[in-house]
Tab-separated table of C-alpha atoms in Angstrom:
chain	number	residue	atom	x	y	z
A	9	UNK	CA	33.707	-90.281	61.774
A	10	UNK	CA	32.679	-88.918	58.207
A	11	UNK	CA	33.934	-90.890	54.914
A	12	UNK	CA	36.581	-88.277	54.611
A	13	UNK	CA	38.143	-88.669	57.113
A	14	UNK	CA	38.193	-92.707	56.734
A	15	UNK	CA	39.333	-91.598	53.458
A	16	UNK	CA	42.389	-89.779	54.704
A	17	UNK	CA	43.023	-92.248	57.341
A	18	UNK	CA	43.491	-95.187	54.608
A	19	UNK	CA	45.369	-92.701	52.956
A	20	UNK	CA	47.809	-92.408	55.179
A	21	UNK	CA	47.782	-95.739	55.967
A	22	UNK	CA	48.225	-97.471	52.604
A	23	UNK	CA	48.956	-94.777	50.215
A	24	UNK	CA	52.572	-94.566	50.873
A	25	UNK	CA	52.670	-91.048	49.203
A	26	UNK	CA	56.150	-88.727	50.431
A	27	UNK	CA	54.020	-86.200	51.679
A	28	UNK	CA	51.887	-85.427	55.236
A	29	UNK	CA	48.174	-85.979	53.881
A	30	UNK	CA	47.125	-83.590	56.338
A	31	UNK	CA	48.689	-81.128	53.871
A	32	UNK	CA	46.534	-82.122	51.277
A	33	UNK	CA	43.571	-80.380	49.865
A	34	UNK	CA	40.450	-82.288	49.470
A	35	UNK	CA	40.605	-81.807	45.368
A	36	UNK	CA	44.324	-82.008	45.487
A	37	UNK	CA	46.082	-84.345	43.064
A	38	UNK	CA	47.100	-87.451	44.515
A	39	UNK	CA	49.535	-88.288	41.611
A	40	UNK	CA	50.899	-85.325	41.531
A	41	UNK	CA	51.452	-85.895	45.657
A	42	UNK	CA	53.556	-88.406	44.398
A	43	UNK	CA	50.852	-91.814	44.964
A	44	UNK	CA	52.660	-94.541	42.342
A	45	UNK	CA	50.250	-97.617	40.723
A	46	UNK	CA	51.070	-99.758	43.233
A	47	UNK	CA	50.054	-98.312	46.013
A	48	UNK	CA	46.740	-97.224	44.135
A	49	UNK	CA	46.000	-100.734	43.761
A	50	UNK	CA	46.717	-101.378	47.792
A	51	UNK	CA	44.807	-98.234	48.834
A	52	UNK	CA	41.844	-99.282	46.361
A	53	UNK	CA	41.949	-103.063	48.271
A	54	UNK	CA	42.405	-101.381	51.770
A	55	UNK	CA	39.015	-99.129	51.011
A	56	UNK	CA	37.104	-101.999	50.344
A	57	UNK	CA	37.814	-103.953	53.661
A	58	UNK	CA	36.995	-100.715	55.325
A	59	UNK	CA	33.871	-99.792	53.986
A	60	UNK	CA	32.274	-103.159	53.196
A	61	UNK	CA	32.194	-102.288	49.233
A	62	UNK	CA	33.686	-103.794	45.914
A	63	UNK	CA	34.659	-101.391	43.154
A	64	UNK	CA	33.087	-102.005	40.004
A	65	UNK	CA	35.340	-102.669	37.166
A	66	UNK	CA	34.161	-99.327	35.587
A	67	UNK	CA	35.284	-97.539	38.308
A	68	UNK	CA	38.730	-99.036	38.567
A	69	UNK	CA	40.837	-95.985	36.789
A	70	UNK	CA	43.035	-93.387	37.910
A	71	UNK	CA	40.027	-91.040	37.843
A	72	UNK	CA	37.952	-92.337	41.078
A	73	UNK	CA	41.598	-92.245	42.730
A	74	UNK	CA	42.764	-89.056	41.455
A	75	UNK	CA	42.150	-87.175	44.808
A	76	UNK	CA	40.533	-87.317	48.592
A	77	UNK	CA	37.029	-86.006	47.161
A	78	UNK	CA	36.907	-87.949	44.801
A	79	UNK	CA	37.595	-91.325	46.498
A	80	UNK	CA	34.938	-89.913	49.443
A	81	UNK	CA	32.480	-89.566	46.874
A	82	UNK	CA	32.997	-93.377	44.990
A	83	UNK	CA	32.551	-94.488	48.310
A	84	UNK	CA	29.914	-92.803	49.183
A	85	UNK	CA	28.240	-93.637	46.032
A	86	UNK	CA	28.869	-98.021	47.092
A	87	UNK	CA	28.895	-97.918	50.786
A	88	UNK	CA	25.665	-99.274	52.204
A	89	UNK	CA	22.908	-96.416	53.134
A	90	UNK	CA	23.262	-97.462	57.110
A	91	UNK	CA	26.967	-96.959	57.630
A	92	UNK	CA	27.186	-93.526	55.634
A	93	UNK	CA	24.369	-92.479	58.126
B	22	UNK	CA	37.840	-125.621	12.249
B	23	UNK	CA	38.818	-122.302	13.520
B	24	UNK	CA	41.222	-119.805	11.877
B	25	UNK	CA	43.610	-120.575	15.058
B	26	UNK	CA	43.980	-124.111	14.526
B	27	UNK	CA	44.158	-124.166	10.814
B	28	UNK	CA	47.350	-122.051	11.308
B	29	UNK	CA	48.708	-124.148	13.736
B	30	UNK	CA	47.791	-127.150	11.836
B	31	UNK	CA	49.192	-125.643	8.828
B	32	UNK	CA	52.121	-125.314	10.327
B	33	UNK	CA	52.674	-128.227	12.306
B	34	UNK	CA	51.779	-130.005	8.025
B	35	UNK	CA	54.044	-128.214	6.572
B	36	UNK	CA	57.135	-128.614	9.350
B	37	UNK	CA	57.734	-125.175	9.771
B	38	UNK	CA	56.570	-126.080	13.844
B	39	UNK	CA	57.160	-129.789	15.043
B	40	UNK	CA	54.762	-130.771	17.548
B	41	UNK	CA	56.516	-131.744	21.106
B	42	UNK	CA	52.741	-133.103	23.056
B	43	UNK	CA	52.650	-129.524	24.736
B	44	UNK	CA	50.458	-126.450	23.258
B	45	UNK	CA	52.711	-123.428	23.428
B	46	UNK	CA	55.982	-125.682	22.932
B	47	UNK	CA	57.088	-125.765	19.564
B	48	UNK	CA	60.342	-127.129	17.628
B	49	UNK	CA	61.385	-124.658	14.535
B	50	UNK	CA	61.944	-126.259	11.278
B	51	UNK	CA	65.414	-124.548	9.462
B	52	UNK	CA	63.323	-122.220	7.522
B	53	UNK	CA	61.510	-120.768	10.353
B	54	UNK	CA	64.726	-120.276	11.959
B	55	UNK	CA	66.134	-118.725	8.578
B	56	UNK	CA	62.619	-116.207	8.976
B	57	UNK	CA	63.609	-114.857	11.918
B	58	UNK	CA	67.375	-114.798	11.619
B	59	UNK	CA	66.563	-112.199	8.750
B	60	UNK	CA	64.063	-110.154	10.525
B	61	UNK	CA	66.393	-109.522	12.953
B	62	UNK	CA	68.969	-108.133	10.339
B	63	UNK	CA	66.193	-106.214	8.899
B	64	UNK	CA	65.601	-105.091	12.286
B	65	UNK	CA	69.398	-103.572	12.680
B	66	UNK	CA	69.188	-102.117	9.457
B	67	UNK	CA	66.205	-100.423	10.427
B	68	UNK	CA	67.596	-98.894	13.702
B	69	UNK	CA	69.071	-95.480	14.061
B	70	UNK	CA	72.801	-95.665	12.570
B	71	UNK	CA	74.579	-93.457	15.070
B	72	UNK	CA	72.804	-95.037	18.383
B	73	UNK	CA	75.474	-97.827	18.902
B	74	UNK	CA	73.828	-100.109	21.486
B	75	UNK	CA	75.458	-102.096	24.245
B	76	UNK	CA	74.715	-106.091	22.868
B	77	UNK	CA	73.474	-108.317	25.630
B	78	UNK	CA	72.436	-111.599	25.764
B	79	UNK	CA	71.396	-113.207	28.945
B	80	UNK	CA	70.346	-116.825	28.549
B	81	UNK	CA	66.401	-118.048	29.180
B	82	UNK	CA	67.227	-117.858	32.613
B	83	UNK	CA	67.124	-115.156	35.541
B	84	UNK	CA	68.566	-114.820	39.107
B	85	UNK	CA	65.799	-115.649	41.361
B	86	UNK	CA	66.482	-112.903	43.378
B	87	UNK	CA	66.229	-110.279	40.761
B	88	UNK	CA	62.808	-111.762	39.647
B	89	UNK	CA	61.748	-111.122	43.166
B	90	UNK	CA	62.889	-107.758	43.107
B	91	UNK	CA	61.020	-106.801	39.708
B	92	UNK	CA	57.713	-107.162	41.258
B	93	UNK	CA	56.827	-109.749	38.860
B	94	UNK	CA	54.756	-111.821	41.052
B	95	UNK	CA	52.908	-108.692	42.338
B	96	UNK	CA	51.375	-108.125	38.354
B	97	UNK	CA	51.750	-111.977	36.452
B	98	UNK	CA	51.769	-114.452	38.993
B	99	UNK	CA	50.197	-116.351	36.791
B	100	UNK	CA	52.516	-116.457	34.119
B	101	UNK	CA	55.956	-117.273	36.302
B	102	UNK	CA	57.938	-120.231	35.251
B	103	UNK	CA	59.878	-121.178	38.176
B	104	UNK	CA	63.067	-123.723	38.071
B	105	UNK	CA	62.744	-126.854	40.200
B	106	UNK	CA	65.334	-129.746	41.267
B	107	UNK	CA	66.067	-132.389	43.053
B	108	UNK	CA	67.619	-131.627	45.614
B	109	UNK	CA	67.168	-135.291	47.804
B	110	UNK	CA	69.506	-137.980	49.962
B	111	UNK	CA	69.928	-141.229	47.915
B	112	UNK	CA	66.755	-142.471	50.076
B	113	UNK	CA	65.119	-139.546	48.422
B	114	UNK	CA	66.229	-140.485	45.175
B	115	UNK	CA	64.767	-144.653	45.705
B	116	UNK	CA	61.506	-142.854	46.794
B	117	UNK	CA	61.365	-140.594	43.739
B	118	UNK	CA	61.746	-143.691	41.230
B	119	UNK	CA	58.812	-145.607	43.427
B	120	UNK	CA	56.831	-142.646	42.773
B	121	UNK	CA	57.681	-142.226	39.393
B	122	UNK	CA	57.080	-146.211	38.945
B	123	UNK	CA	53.396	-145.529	40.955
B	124	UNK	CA	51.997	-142.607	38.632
B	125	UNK	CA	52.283	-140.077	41.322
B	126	UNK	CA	53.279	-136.428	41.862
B	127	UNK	CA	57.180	-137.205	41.991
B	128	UNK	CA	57.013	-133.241	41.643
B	129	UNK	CA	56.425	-132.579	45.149
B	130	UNK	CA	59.371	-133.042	46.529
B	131	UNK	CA	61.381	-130.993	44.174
B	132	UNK	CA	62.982	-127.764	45.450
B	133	UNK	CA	63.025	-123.827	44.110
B	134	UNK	CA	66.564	-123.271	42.876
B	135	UNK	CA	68.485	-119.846	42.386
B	136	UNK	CA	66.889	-119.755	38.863
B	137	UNK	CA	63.357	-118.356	37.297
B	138	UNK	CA	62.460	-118.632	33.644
B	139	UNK	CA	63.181	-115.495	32.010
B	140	UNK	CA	59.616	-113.610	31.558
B	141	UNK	CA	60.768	-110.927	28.964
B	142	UNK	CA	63.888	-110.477	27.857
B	143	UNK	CA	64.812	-107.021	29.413
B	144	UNK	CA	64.173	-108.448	33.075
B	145	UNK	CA	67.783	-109.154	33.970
B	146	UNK	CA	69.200	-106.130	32.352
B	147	UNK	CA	68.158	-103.355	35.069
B	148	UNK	CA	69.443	-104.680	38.093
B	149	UNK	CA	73.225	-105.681	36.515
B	150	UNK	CA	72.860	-102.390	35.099
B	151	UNK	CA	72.307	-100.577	38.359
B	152	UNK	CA	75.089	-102.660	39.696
B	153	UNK	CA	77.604	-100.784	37.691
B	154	UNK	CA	76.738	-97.073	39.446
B	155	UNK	CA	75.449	-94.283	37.251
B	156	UNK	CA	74.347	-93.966	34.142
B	157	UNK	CA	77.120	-92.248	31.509
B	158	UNK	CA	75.728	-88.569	30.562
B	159	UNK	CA	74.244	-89.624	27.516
B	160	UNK	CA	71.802	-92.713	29.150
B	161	UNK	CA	72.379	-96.249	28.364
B	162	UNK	CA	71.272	-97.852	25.049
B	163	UNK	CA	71.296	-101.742	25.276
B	164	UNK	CA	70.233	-104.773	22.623
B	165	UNK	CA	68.938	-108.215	24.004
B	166	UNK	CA	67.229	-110.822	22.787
B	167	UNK	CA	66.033	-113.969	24.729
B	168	UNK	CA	63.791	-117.039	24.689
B	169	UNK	CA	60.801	-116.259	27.207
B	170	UNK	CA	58.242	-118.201	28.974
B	171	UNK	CA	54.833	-117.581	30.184
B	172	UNK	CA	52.876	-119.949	31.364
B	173	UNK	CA	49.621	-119.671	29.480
B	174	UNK	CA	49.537	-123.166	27.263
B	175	UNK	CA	46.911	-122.826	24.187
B	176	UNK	CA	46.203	-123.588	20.830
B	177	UNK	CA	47.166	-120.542	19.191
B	178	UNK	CA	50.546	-120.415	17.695
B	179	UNK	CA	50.919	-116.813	18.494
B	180	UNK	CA	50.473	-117.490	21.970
B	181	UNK	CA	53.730	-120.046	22.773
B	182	UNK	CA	54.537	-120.576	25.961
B	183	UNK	CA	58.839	-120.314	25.337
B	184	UNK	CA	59.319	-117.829	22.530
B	185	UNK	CA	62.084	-115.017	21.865
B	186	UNK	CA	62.225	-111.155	22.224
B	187	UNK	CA	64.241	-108.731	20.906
B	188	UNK	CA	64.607	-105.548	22.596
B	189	UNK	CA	66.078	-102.582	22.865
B	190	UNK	CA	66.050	-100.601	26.012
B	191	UNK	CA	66.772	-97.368	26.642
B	192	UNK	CA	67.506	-95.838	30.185
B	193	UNK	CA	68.478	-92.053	31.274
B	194	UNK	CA	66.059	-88.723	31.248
B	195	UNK	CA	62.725	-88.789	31.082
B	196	UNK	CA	62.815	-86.690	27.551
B	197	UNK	CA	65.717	-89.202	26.548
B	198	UNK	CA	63.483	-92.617	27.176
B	199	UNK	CA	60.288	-90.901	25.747
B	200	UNK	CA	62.305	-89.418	22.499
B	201	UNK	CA	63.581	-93.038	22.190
B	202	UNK	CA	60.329	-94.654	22.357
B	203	UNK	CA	58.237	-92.119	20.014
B	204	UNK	CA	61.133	-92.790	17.662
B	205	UNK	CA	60.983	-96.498	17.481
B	206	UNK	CA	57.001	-96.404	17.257
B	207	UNK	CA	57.692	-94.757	13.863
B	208	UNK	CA	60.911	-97.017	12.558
B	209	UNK	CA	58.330	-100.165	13.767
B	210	UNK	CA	55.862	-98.837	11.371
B	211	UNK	CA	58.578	-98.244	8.599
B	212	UNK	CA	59.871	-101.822	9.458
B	213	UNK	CA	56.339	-104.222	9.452
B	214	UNK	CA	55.687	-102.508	6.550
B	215	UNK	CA	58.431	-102.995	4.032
B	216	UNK	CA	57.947	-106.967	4.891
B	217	UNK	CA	54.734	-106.223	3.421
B	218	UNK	CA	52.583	-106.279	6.772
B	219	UNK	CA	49.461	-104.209	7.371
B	220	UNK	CA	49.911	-102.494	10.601
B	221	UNK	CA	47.970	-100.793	13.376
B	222	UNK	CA	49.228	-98.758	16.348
B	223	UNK	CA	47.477	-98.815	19.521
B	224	UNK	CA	47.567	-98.310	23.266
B	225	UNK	CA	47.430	-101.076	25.259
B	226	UNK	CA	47.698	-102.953	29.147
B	227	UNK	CA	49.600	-105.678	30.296
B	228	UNK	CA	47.644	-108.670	31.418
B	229	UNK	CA	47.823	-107.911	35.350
B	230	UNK	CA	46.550	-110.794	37.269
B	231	UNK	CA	42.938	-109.673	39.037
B	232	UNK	CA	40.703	-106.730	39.642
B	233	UNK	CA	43.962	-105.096	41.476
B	234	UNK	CA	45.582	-105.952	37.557
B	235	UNK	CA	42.197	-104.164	36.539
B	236	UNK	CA	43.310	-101.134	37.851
B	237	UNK	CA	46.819	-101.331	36.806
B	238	UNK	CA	45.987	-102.139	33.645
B	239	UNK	CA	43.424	-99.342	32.965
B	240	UNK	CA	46.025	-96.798	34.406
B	241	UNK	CA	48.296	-98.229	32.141
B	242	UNK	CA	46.165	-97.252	29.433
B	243	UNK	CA	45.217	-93.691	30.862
B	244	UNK	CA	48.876	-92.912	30.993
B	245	UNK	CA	49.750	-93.888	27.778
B	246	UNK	CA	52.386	-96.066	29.026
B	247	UNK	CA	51.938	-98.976	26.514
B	248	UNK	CA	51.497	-99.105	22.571
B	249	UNK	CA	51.346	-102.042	20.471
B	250	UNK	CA	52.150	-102.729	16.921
B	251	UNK	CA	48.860	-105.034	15.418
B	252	UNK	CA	49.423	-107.420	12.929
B	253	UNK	CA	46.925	-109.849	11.431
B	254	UNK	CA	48.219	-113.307	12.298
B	255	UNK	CA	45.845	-115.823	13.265
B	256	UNK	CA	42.377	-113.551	12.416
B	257	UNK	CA	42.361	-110.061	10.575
B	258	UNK	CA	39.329	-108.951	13.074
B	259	UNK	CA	41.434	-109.590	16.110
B	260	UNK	CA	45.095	-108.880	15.316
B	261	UNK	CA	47.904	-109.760	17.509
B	262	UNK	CA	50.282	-107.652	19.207
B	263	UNK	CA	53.687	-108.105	17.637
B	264	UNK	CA	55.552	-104.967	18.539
B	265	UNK	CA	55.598	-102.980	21.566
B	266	UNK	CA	56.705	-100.003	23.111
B	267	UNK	CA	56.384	-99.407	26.756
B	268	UNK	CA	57.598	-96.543	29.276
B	269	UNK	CA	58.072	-97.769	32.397
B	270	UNK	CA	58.582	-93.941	34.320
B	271	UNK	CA	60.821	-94.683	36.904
B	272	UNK	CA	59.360	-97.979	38.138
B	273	UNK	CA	62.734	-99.898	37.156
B	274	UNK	CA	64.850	-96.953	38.732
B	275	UNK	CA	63.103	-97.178	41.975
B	276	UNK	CA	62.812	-100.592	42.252
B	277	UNK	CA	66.518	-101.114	41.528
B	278	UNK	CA	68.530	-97.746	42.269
B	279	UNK	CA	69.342	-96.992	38.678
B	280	UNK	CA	70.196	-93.603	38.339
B	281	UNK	CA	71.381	-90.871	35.774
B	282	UNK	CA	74.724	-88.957	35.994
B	283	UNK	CA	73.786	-86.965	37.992
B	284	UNK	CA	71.802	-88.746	40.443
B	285	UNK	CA	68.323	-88.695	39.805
B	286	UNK	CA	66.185	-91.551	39.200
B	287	UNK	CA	66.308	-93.022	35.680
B	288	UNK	CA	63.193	-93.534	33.576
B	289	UNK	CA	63.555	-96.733	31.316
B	290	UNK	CA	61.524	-97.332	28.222
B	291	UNK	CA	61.859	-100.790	25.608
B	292	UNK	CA	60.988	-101.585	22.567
B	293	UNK	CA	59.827	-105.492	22.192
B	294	UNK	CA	59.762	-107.295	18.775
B	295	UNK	CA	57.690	-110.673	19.457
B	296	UNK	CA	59.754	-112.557	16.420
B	297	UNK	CA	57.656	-115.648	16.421
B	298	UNK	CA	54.515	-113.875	16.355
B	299	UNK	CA	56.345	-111.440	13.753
B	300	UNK	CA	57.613	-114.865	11.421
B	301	UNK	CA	54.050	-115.954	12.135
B	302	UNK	CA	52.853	-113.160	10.657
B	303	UNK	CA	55.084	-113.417	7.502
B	304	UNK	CA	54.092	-117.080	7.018
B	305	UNK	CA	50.079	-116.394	7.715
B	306	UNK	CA	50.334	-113.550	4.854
B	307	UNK	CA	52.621	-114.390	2.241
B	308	UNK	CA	52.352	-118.705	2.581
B	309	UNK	CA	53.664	-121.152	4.021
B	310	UNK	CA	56.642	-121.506	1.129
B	311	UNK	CA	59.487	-118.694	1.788
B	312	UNK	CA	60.723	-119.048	-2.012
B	313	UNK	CA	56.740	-118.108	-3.228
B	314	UNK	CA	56.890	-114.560	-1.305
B	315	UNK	CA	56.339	-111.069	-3.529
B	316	UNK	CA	59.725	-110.339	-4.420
B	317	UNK	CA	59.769	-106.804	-2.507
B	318	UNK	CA	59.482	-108.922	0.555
B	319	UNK	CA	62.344	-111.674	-0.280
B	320	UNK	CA	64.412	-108.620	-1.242
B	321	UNK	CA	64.103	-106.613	2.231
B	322	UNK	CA	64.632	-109.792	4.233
B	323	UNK	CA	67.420	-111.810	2.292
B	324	UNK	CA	68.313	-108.815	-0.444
């Protein structure tokens, strides 16, 4: 399975938004798809148990969050080389 | 000595504080109380003539089940001040005194009651306000004020552990709580300053417990969801926060059912006025001796 698809997985999992995430483009914005601080904060916890990483403080803003790319790509960036082989 | 505890010390000298054993926990001498009764006037004055708030005072205490509700423990678990009592048999009770008598933790045995410390004054307002059904068309306008505790003990005096808040808190449309707020971030200004206060306005995050608080915190700041009025107290480097203006969205209308007129989720938005930190202020700038301040500043406060 490719980080995306984890991605969208946890997504629909943890990110309680009011929408299918199916639906969703992979640049769409998750705010605007209605995903509230709270459940940021939950998805952002839920990431790390799946892929083994720890956000950096830096990256803990509404940026690396703002949409399915660009959570794919911050994890992609901290997961370890062997499991995004 | 530090700049903190010679202003605490200072203080504590000159009776304006009296010491109780317990950083954070302060008595106030009559003057300091006389301080901050007149801020608060100045404060009315100071507010918009035609907005005719509802007055509310809850006491320093909050139903249990509303602080559960407001998600408190999800962002400042560290903070919570929760009321404890005995709750025992008379066997209990002998056992309690034999502990007591020992030296040990007679504490343990005592039980959670229907009552949490107030952590800011605004806290038991939404919920009794979504009690009564709908907002009226125009949004609701209410003025509280309440001693507060957060549990974070330490030697600087603008850092107390039970202090009060005033607030006023707006609730309705989103362009209602936002026109509210940028108003009061400008009548804030007006009002530090003719007490003779520098000021500073700035956007700022709540102290949200972890790296999850992290996150909140810096969204927080992203959004633009917090401001603070700075005011040298205890150091003119680092200032302390003693206004602030936050916009909650619609975190308080979700969490409680508050809605407008006509049915849609309200957006809230308060403005906080720390008033020990703010008497603090007047004390740390204009000495310890009310009679000695410039006379502009005796003249807005006590006229």
């Amino acid at each position: 399975m490719s980080i995306i698809e984890d991605v969208r997985e946890i997504i629909a999992s943890h990110g309680k938004l009011p929408v299918d995430v199916a639906t969703l483009a992979d640049d769409a914005d998750l705010y605007a798809a209605g995903l509230s601080s709270f459940a940021s904060v939950q998805l952002m916890l839920a990431l790390e148990e799946r892929f083994d990483i720890e956000f950096p403080e830096t990256m803990l803003n509404r940026k690396t969050f703002a949409s399915i790319g660009a959570i794919s790509s911050a994890v992609a960036e901290l997961a370890p080389q062997e499991r995004v082989a | 000595m530090d700049m903190q505890s010679s202003l605490l010390d200072r203080l504590l000298a000159a009776g304006l504080l009296i010491d109780t054993g317990i950083d954070g926990l302060y008595g106030r001498s009559g003057a300091f109380e006389d301080v901050i009764a007149r801020f608060e006037k100045l404060i009315d004055v100071h507010a918009p003539a035609d907005a005719r708030p509802e007055v509310i005072r809850f006491p320093p205490g909050m139903n249990r089940t509303h602080f559960e509700g407001s998600g408190y423990m999800k962002s400042f678990p560290q903070l919570a001040g929760t009321v404890h009592s005995f709750c025992g048999c008379e066997l209990d009770h002998a056992n309690l005194l034999q502990c007591i008598a020992e030296g040990g933790d007679w504490t343990e045995g005592q039980k959670a009651t229907d009552v949490v410390l107030t952590p800011a004054a605004c806290y038991p307002l939404y919920p009794v306000i979504a009690k009564r059904g709908p907002l009226p068309e125009g949004g609701g306008l209410f003025d509280l004020q309440s001693y507060c505790f957060r549990h974070e003990p330490s030697k600087d005096p603008a850092r107390m552990q039970l202090f009060r808040m005033r607030e006023f808190v707006r609730m309705g449309t989103p362009d209602q709580v936002t026109e509210f707020r940028e108003d009061w971030m400008e009548r804030g200004q007006a009002l530090i300053s003719a007490v003779g206060l520098d000021v500073e306005l700035d956007t700022a995050n709540d102290p949200f417990f972890g790296r999850a608080g992290k996150m909140m915190g810096n969204s927080q700041r992203e959004q633009k969801l917090k401001f603070e009025l700075l005011i040298p107290v205890t150091s003119s480097a680092k200032k302390t926060a003693c206004l602030s203006f936050n916009y909650h969205q619609d975190h308080f209308g979700t969490t409680w059912g508050l809605t407008t007129h006509d049915g849609a989720t309200a957006h809230t938005a308060c403005v906080g006025f720390g008033l020990e930190r703010i008497a603090l202020a007047l004390f740390a700038r204009h000495g310890l001796e009310t009679a000695d301040w410039p006379a502009d500043v005796r003249k807005a406060l006590w006229g």
